[in-house]
Amino acid sequence: MSDPFASALDAIFHAPGSEAAEHTSIYGVHTPGVRIIRGRNDQMARLGDGQIITGSHIVEIRKSDVADLRDGDTLIVGSLDDAGEFVPGEELRLTGDSVGDAEGLSSTIGAEPVDPSR
């Protein structure tokens, strides 16, 4: 019998709002066919006696796609064309440590856009 949590997660990662991506680890291991869900969280930071709110990018990735995410890994986020071929778009660099969900099926990690002019 299939895991109901894994089945629900598969449906979420193929629903509108999810994106196709390709992952490359800091060691050069390339993983095509990854699905991600991107989000933005606001974070509060203290500056002297005041607080500032900054936006941060996060991505959620199924552990069945990429089991081990590390600071410095990259994602190429794109789309699939009518023939099902990956069309690259934006590059993201993963930042910080990944955090797993309660069921151990997905990881969330910070991500920052890479400047294409570099």
Tab-separated table of N, CA and C in Angstrom:
chain	number	residue	atom	x	y	z
A	1	MET	N	0.844	-1.173	0.000
A	1	MET	CA	0.000	0.000	0.000
A	1	MET	C	0.895	1.244	0.000
A	2	SER	N	0.557	2.223	-0.802
A	2	SER	CA	1.385	3.418	-0.894
A	2	SER	C	1.164	4.328	0.315
A	3	ASP	N	2.178	5.105	0.623
A	3	ASP	CA	2.138	6.039	1.738
A	3	ASP	C	1.217	7.208	1.383
A	4	PRO	N	0.156	7.456	2.145
A	4	PRO	CA	-0.772	8.536	1.799
A	4	PRO	C	-0.108	9.910	1.857
A	5	PHE	N	0.865	10.103	2.756
A	5	PHE	CA	1.571	11.383	2.824
A	5	PHE	C	2.390	11.609	1.559
A	6	ALA	N	3.080	10.566	1.084
A	6	ALA	CA	3.882	10.685	-0.135
A	6	ALA	C	2.989	10.946	-1.339
A	7	SER	N	1.834	10.281	-1.408
A	7	SER	CA	0.895	10.498	-2.516
A	7	SER	C	0.368	11.926	-2.521
A	8	ALA	N	0.033	12.452	-1.349
A	8	ALA	CA	-0.459	13.828	-1.255
A	8	ALA	C	0.643	14.814	-1.635
A	9	LEU	N	1.866	14.537	-1.203
A	9	LEU	CA	2.990	15.416	-1.525
A	9	LEU	C	3.268	15.410	-3.024
A	10	ASP	N	3.166	14.249	-3.670
A	10	ASP	CA	3.332	14.186	-5.127
A	10	ASP	C	2.308	15.069	-5.827
A	11	ALA	N	1.072	15.028	-5.372
A	11	ALA	CA	0.028	15.860	-5.981
A	11	ALA	C	0.326	17.344	-5.779
A	12	ILE	N	0.791	17.714	-4.604
A	12	ILE	CA	1.115	19.115	-4.326
A	12	ILE	C	2.262	19.589	-5.205
A	13	PHE	N	3.282	18.759	-5.378
A	13	PHE	CA	4.455	19.163	-6.150
A	13	PHE	C	4.216	19.146	-7.661
A	14	HIS	N	3.062	18.681	-8.099
A	14	HIS	CA	2.709	18.746	-9.521
A	14	HIS	C	1.512	19.667	-9.766
A	15	ALA	N	1.080	20.376	-8.731
A	15	ALA	CA	-0.058	21.292	-8.837
A	15	ALA	C	0.415	22.669	-9.296
A	16	PRO	N	-0.517	23.515	-9.709
A	16	PRO	CA	-0.146	24.901	-10.030
A	16	PRO	C	0.575	25.533	-8.835
A	17	GLY	N	1.606	26.302	-9.136
A	17	GLY	CA	2.416	26.914	-8.087
A	17	GLY	C	3.729	26.191	-7.869
A	18	SER	N	3.817	24.961	-8.353
A	18	SER	CA	5.091	24.247	-8.286
A	18	SER	C	5.859	24.521	-9.580
A	19	GLU	N	7.157	24.280	-9.537
A	19	GLU	CA	7.989	24.577	-10.704
A	19	GLU	C	8.967	23.440	-10.977
A	20	ALA	N	9.328	23.311	-12.242
A	20	ALA	CA	10.356	22.345	-12.644
A	20	ALA	C	11.722	22.959	-12.367
A	21	ALA	N	12.685	22.114	-11.990
A	21	ALA	CA	14.027	22.609	-11.698
A	21	ALA	C	15.047	21.501	-11.935
A	22	GLU	N	16.300	21.918	-11.962
A	22	GLU	CA	17.429	20.994	-11.997
A	22	GLU	C	18.367	21.394	-10.871
A	23	HIS	N	18.841	20.415	-10.114
A	23	HIS	CA	19.686	20.648	-8.938
A	23	HIS	C	21.122	20.252	-9.263
A	24	THR	N	22.072	21.064	-8.826
A	24	THR	CA	23.492	20.721	-8.908
A	24	THR	C	24.099	20.922	-7.532
A	25	SER	N	24.689	19.857	-6.996
A	25	SER	CA	25.279	19.938	-5.660
A	25	SER	C	26.616	20.671	-5.714
A	26	ILE	N	27.128	21.035	-4.546
A	26	ILE	CA	28.426	21.703	-4.479
A	26	ILE	C	29.540	20.768	-4.955
A	27	TYR	N	29.254	19.484	-5.055
A	27	TYR	CA	30.228	18.501	-5.528
A	27	TYR	C	30.104	18.233	-7.023
A	28	GLY	N	29.171	18.925	-7.696
A	28	GLY	CA	29.006	18.781	-9.134
A	28	GLY	C	28.030	17.704	-9.574
A	29	VAL	N	27.313	17.081	-8.635
A	29	VAL	CA	26.330	16.054	-8.986
A	29	VAL	C	25.063	16.752	-9.481
A	30	HIS	N	24.671	16.435	-10.715
A	30	HIS	CA	23.524	17.083	-11.364
A	30	HIS	C	22.304	16.174	-11.267
A	31	THR	N	21.158	16.742	-10.840
A	31	THR	CA	19.912	15.988	-10.734
A	31	THR	C	18.831	16.704	-11.531
A	32	PRO	N	18.449	16.168	-12.698
A	32	PRO	CA	17.338	16.759	-13.453
A	32	PRO	C	15.999	16.260	-12.917
A	33	GLY	N	14.915	16.867	-13.382
A	33	GLY	CA	13.576	16.382	-13.052
A	33	GLY	C	13.122	16.663	-11.629
A	34	VAL	N	13.646	17.707	-11.017
A	34	VAL	CA	13.281	18.078	-9.654
A	34	VAL	C	12.049	18.986	-9.703
A	35	ARG	N	11.163	18.842	-8.734
A	35	ARG	CA	10.010	19.743	-8.596
A	35	ARG	C	10.191	20.534	-7.309
A	36	ILE	N	9.905	21.842	-7.365
A	36	ILE	CA	10.050	22.691	-6.186
A	36	ILE	C	8.792	23.529	-5.981
A	37	ILE	N	8.637	24.009	-4.769
A	37	ILE	CA	7.635	25.011	-4.442
A	37	ILE	C	8.410	26.167	-3.820
A	38	ARG	N	8.235	27.327	-4.423
A	38	ARG	CA	8.972	28.505	-3.974
A	38	ARG	C	8.097	29.363	-3.082
A	39	GLY	N	8.710	30.007	-2.097
A	39	GLY	CA	7.973	30.893	-1.213
A	39	GLY	C	8.846	32.050	-0.770
A	40	ARG	N	8.224	32.999	-0.138
A	40	ARG	CA	8.947	34.141	0.450
A	40	ARG	C	8.427	34.324	1.861
A	41	ASN	N	9.345	34.364	2.791
A	41	ASN	CA	8.996	34.647	4.178
A	41	ASN	C	9.585	35.988	4.569
A	42	ASP	N	8.864	36.737	5.367
A	42	ASP	CA	9.421	37.949	5.943
A	42	ASP	C	10.104	37.584	7.255
A	43	GLN	N	11.270	38.168	7.482
A	43	GLN	CA	11.998	37.936	8.722
A	43	GLN	C	12.257	39.262	9.403
A	44	MET	N	12.129	39.273	10.720
A	44	MET	CA	12.422	40.482	11.480
A	44	MET	C	13.847	40.401	12.004
A	45	ALA	N	14.549	41.518	11.904
A	45	ALA	CA	15.896	41.615	12.442
A	45	ALA	C	15.989	42.892	13.267
A	46	ARG	N	16.826	42.878	14.271
A	46	ARG	CA	17.011	44.058	15.112
A	46	ARG	C	18.127	44.903	14.528
A	47	LEU	N	17.896	46.207	14.529
A	47	LEU	CA	18.900	47.173	14.104
A	47	LEU	C	18.915	48.269	15.157
A	48	GLY	N	19.887	48.195	16.065
A	48	GLY	CA	19.905	49.128	17.186
A	48	GLY	C	18.698	48.887	18.062
A	49	ASP	N	17.930	49.945	18.309
A	49	ASP	CA	16.722	49.821	19.124
A	49	ASP	C	15.491	49.493	18.290
A	50	GLY	N	15.633	49.453	16.986
A	50	GLY	CA	14.489	49.207	16.116
A	50	GLY	C	14.535	47.838	15.468
A	51	GLN	N	13.507	47.555	14.709
A	51	GLN	CA	13.428	46.310	13.957
A	51	GLN	C	13.253	46.627	12.484
A	52	ILE	N	13.836	45.782	11.652
A	52	ILE	CA	13.594	45.884	10.219
A	52	ILE	C	13.039	44.551	9.743
A	53	ILE	N	12.242	44.607	8.709
A	53	ILE	CA	11.667	43.388	8.131
A	53	ILE	C	12.286	43.200	6.765
A	54	THR	N	12.855	42.019	6.549
A	54	THR	CA	13.469	41.710	5.270
A	54	THR	C	12.782	40.497	4.659
A	55	GLY	N	12.758	40.436	3.360
A	55	GLY	CA	12.182	39.287	2.664
A	55	GLY	C	13.259	38.238	2.430
A	56	SER	N	12.879	36.998	2.483
A	56	SER	CA	13.819	35.928	2.191
A	56	SER	C	13.137	34.913	1.276
A	57	HIS	N	13.911	34.349	0.384
A	57	HIS	CA	13.406	33.326	-0.523
A	57	HIS	C	13.603	31.957	0.121
A	58	ILE	N	12.623	31.086	-0.029
A	58	ILE	CA	12.759	29.705	0.414
A	58	ILE	C	12.236	28.789	-0.683
A	59	VAL	N	12.755	27.579	-0.725
A	59	VAL	CA	12.236	26.566	-1.640
A	59	VAL	C	12.000	25.279	-0.854
A	60	GLU	N	10.982	24.562	-1.256
A	60	GLU	CA	10.695	23.248	-0.686
A	60	GLU	C	10.924	22.220	-1.783
A	61	ILE	N	11.648	21.159	-1.442
A	61	ILE	CA	12.030	20.119	-2.397
A	61	ILE	C	11.739	18.759	-1.780
A	62	ARG	N	11.170	17.871	-2.577
A	62	ARG	CA	10.919	16.511	-2.077
A	62	ARG	C	12.238	15.771	-1.867
A	63	LYS	N	12.348	15.054	-0.767
A	63	LYS	CA	13.560	14.274	-0.502
A	63	LYS	C	13.708	13.129	-1.505
A	64	SER	N	12.610	12.712	-2.119
A	64	SER	CA	12.705	11.673	-3.147
A	64	SER	C	13.380	12.209	-4.409
A	65	ASP	N	13.357	13.541	-4.604
A	65	ASP	CA	14.061	14.163	-5.734
A	65	ASP	C	15.524	14.418	-5.387
A	66	VAL	N	15.767	15.067	-4.240
A	66	VAL	CA	17.132	15.377	-3.789
A	66	VAL	C	17.169	15.112	-2.290
A	67	ALA	N	17.883	14.079	-1.890
A	67	ALA	CA	17.889	13.672	-0.489
A	67	ALA	C	18.708	14.593	0.400
A	68	ASP	N	19.783	15.179	-0.135
A	68	ASP	CA	20.707	15.954	0.691
A	68	ASP	C	20.947	17.326	0.074
A	69	LEU	N	20.424	18.360	0.703
A	69	LEU	CA	20.611	19.731	0.229
A	69	LEU	C	21.672	20.406	1.082
A	70	ARG	N	22.539	21.192	0.428
A	70	ARG	CA	23.614	21.864	1.157
A	70	ARG	C	23.708	23.325	0.766
A	71	ASP	N	24.201	24.119	1.696
A	71	ASP	CA	24.502	25.512	1.436
A	71	ASP	C	25.475	25.586	0.258
A	72	GLY	N	25.138	26.366	-0.761
A	72	GLY	CA	25.992	26.504	-1.940
A	72	GLY	C	25.538	25.686	-3.139
A	73	ASP	N	24.640	24.716	-2.944
A	73	ASP	CA	24.055	23.998	-4.081
A	73	ASP	C	23.317	25.009	-4.959
A	74	THR	N	23.080	24.661	-6.219
A	74	THR	CA	22.326	25.543	-7.101
A	74	THR	C	21.113	24.839	-7.687
A	75	LEU	N	20.119	25.643	-8.008
A	75	LEU	CA	18.926	25.181	-8.719
A	75	LEU	C	18.770	26.039	-9.960
A	76	ILE	N	18.492	25.406	-11.078
A	76	ILE	CA	18.049	26.121	-12.263
A	76	ILE	C	16.545	25.883	-12.325
A	77	VAL	N	15.781	26.950	-12.168
A	77	VAL	CA	14.323	26.856	-12.177
A	77	VAL	C	13.850	27.226	-13.573
A	78	GLY	N	12.942	26.443	-14.108
A	78	GLY	CA	12.450	26.705	-15.451
A	78	GLY	C	11.062	26.155	-15.645
A	79	SER	N	10.813	25.673	-16.828
A	79	SER	CA	9.496	25.132	-17.158
A	79	SER	C	9.681	23.964	-18.118
A	80	LEU	N	8.606	23.241	-18.328
A	80	LEU	CA	8.613	22.150	-19.298
A	80	LEU	C	7.853	22.613	-20.531
A	81	ASP	N	8.442	22.397	-21.715
A	81	ASP	CA	7.750	22.788	-22.950
A	81	ASP	C	6.713	21.730	-23.317
A	82	ASP	N	6.057	21.898	-24.446
A	82	ASP	CA	4.993	20.978	-24.861
A	82	ASP	C	5.488	19.552	-25.059
A	83	ALA	N	6.760	19.395	-25.379
A	83	ALA	CA	7.338	18.064	-25.567
A	83	ALA	C	7.860	17.474	-24.259
A	84	GLY	N	7.716	18.221	-23.156
A	84	GLY	CA	8.184	17.729	-21.865
A	84	GLY	C	9.667	17.985	-21.605
A	85	GLU	N	10.297	18.797	-22.467
A	85	GLU	CA	11.716	19.121	-22.298
A	85	GLU	C	11.854	20.315	-21.352
A	86	PHE	N	12.888	20.271	-20.528
A	86	PHE	CA	13.150	21.340	-19.558
A	86	PHE	C	13.697	22.575	-20.270
A	87	VAL	N	13.113	23.737	-19.975
A	87	VAL	CA	13.561	25.023	-20.508
A	87	VAL	C	14.096	25.827	-19.327
A	88	PRO	N	15.430	26.035	-19.257
A	88	PRO	CA	15.997	26.716	-18.097
A	88	PRO	C	15.575	28.174	-18.008
A	89	GLY	N	15.518	28.666	-16.783
A	89	GLY	CA	15.158	30.057	-16.523
A	89	GLY	C	16.116	30.650	-15.513
A	90	GLU	N	15.630	30.892	-14.314
A	90	GLU	CA	16.385	31.563	-13.257
A	90	GLU	C	17.287	30.598	-12.491
A	91	GLU	N	18.443	31.089	-12.071
A	91	GLU	CA	19.357	30.305	-11.241
A	91	GLU	C	19.256	30.778	-9.799
A	92	LEU	N	19.167	29.816	-8.873
A	92	LEU	CA	19.120	30.104	-7.438
A	92	LEU	C	20.269	29.388	-6.743
A	93	ARG	N	20.879	30.048	-5.769
A	93	ARG	CA	21.890	29.416	-4.924
A	93	ARG	C	21.244	29.136	-3.576
A	94	LEU	N	21.355	27.889	-3.103
A	94	LEU	CA	20.766	27.507	-1.827
A	94	LEU	C	21.628	28.053	-0.690
A	95	THR	N	20.954	28.516	0.359
A	95	THR	CA	21.653	29.137	1.477
A	95	THR	C	21.177	28.547	2.798
A	96	GLY	N	22.096	28.395	3.714
A	96	GLY	CA	21.749	27.916	5.049
A	96	GLY	C	21.611	26.405	5.110
A	97	ASP	N	20.991	25.954	6.166
A	97	ASP	CA	20.767	24.525	6.389
A	97	ASP	C	19.332	24.174	6.033
A	98	SER	N	19.145	22.986	5.470
A	98	SER	CA	17.791	22.549	5.141
A	98	SER	C	17.090	22.049	6.402
A	99	VAL	N	15.763	22.180	6.389
A	99	VAL	CA	14.924	21.723	7.496
A	99	VAL	C	13.922	20.741	6.929
A	100	GLY	N	13.861	19.544	7.492
A	100	GLY	CA	12.930	18.528	7.026
A	100	GLY	C	11.549	18.699	7.634
A	101	ASP	N	10.542	18.155	6.946
A	101	ASP	CA	9.183	18.184	7.482
A	101	ASP	C	8.994	17.042	8.477
A	102	ALA	N	7.841	17.024	9.153
A	102	ALA	CA	7.583	16.046	10.209
A	102	ALA	C	7.593	14.606	9.695
A	103	GLU	N	7.160	14.404	8.443
A	103	GLU	CA	7.098	13.050	7.892
A	103	GLU	C	8.405	12.623	7.222
A	104	GLY	N	9.348	13.548	7.085
A	104	GLY	CA	10.630	13.233	6.443
A	104	GLY	C	10.526	13.112	4.935
A	105	LEU	N	9.538	13.779	4.324
A	105	LEU	CA	9.322	13.646	2.885
A	105	LEU	C	9.832	14.835	2.071
A	106	SER	N	10.007	15.989	2.710
A	106	SER	CA	10.482	17.159	1.978
A	106	SER	C	11.420	17.979	2.859
A	107	SER	N	12.184	18.852	2.201
A	107	SER	CA	13.101	19.753	2.892
A	107	SER	C	12.826	21.171	2.435
A	108	THR	N	12.998	22.120	3.343
A	108	THR	CA	12.890	23.532	3.034
A	108	THR	C	14.248	24.168	3.299
A	109	ILE	N	14.671	25.040	2.375
A	109	ILE	CA	15.973	25.680	2.503
A	109	ILE	C	15.900	27.076	1.891
A	110	GLY	N	16.737	27.965	2.370
A	110	GLY	CA	16.809	29.303	1.814
A	110	GLY	C	17.398	29.290	0.410
A	111	ALA	N	17.068	30.292	-0.378
A	111	ALA	CA	17.585	30.400	-1.747
A	111	ALA	C	17.667	31.850	-2.124
A	112	GLU	N	18.713	32.204	-2.836
A	112	GLU	CA	18.888	33.580	-3.319
A	112	GLU	C	19.126	33.548	-4.824
A	113	PRO	N	18.508	34.474	-5.557
A	113	PRO	CA	18.748	34.538	-6.999
A	113	PRO	C	20.222	34.837	-7.288
A	114	VAL	N	20.762	34.201	-8.318
A	114	VAL	CA	22.130	34.428	-8.738
A	114	VAL	C	22.109	35.514	-9.815
A	115	ASP	N	22.969	36.494	-9.676
A	115	ASP	CA	23.057	37.583	-10.647
A	115	ASP	C	23.572	37.019	-11.975
A	116	PRO	N	22.774	37.106	-13.048
A	116	PRO	CA	23.189	36.509	-14.327
A	116	PRO	C	24.386	37.222	-14.970
A	117	SER	N	24.726	38.404	-14.498
A	117	SER	CA	25.843	39.131	-15.093
A	117	SER	C	27.190	38.727	-14.507
A	118	ARG	N	27.205	37.829	-13.539
A	118	ARG	CA	28.471	37.445	-12.910
A	118	ARG	C	29.340	36.623	-13.796
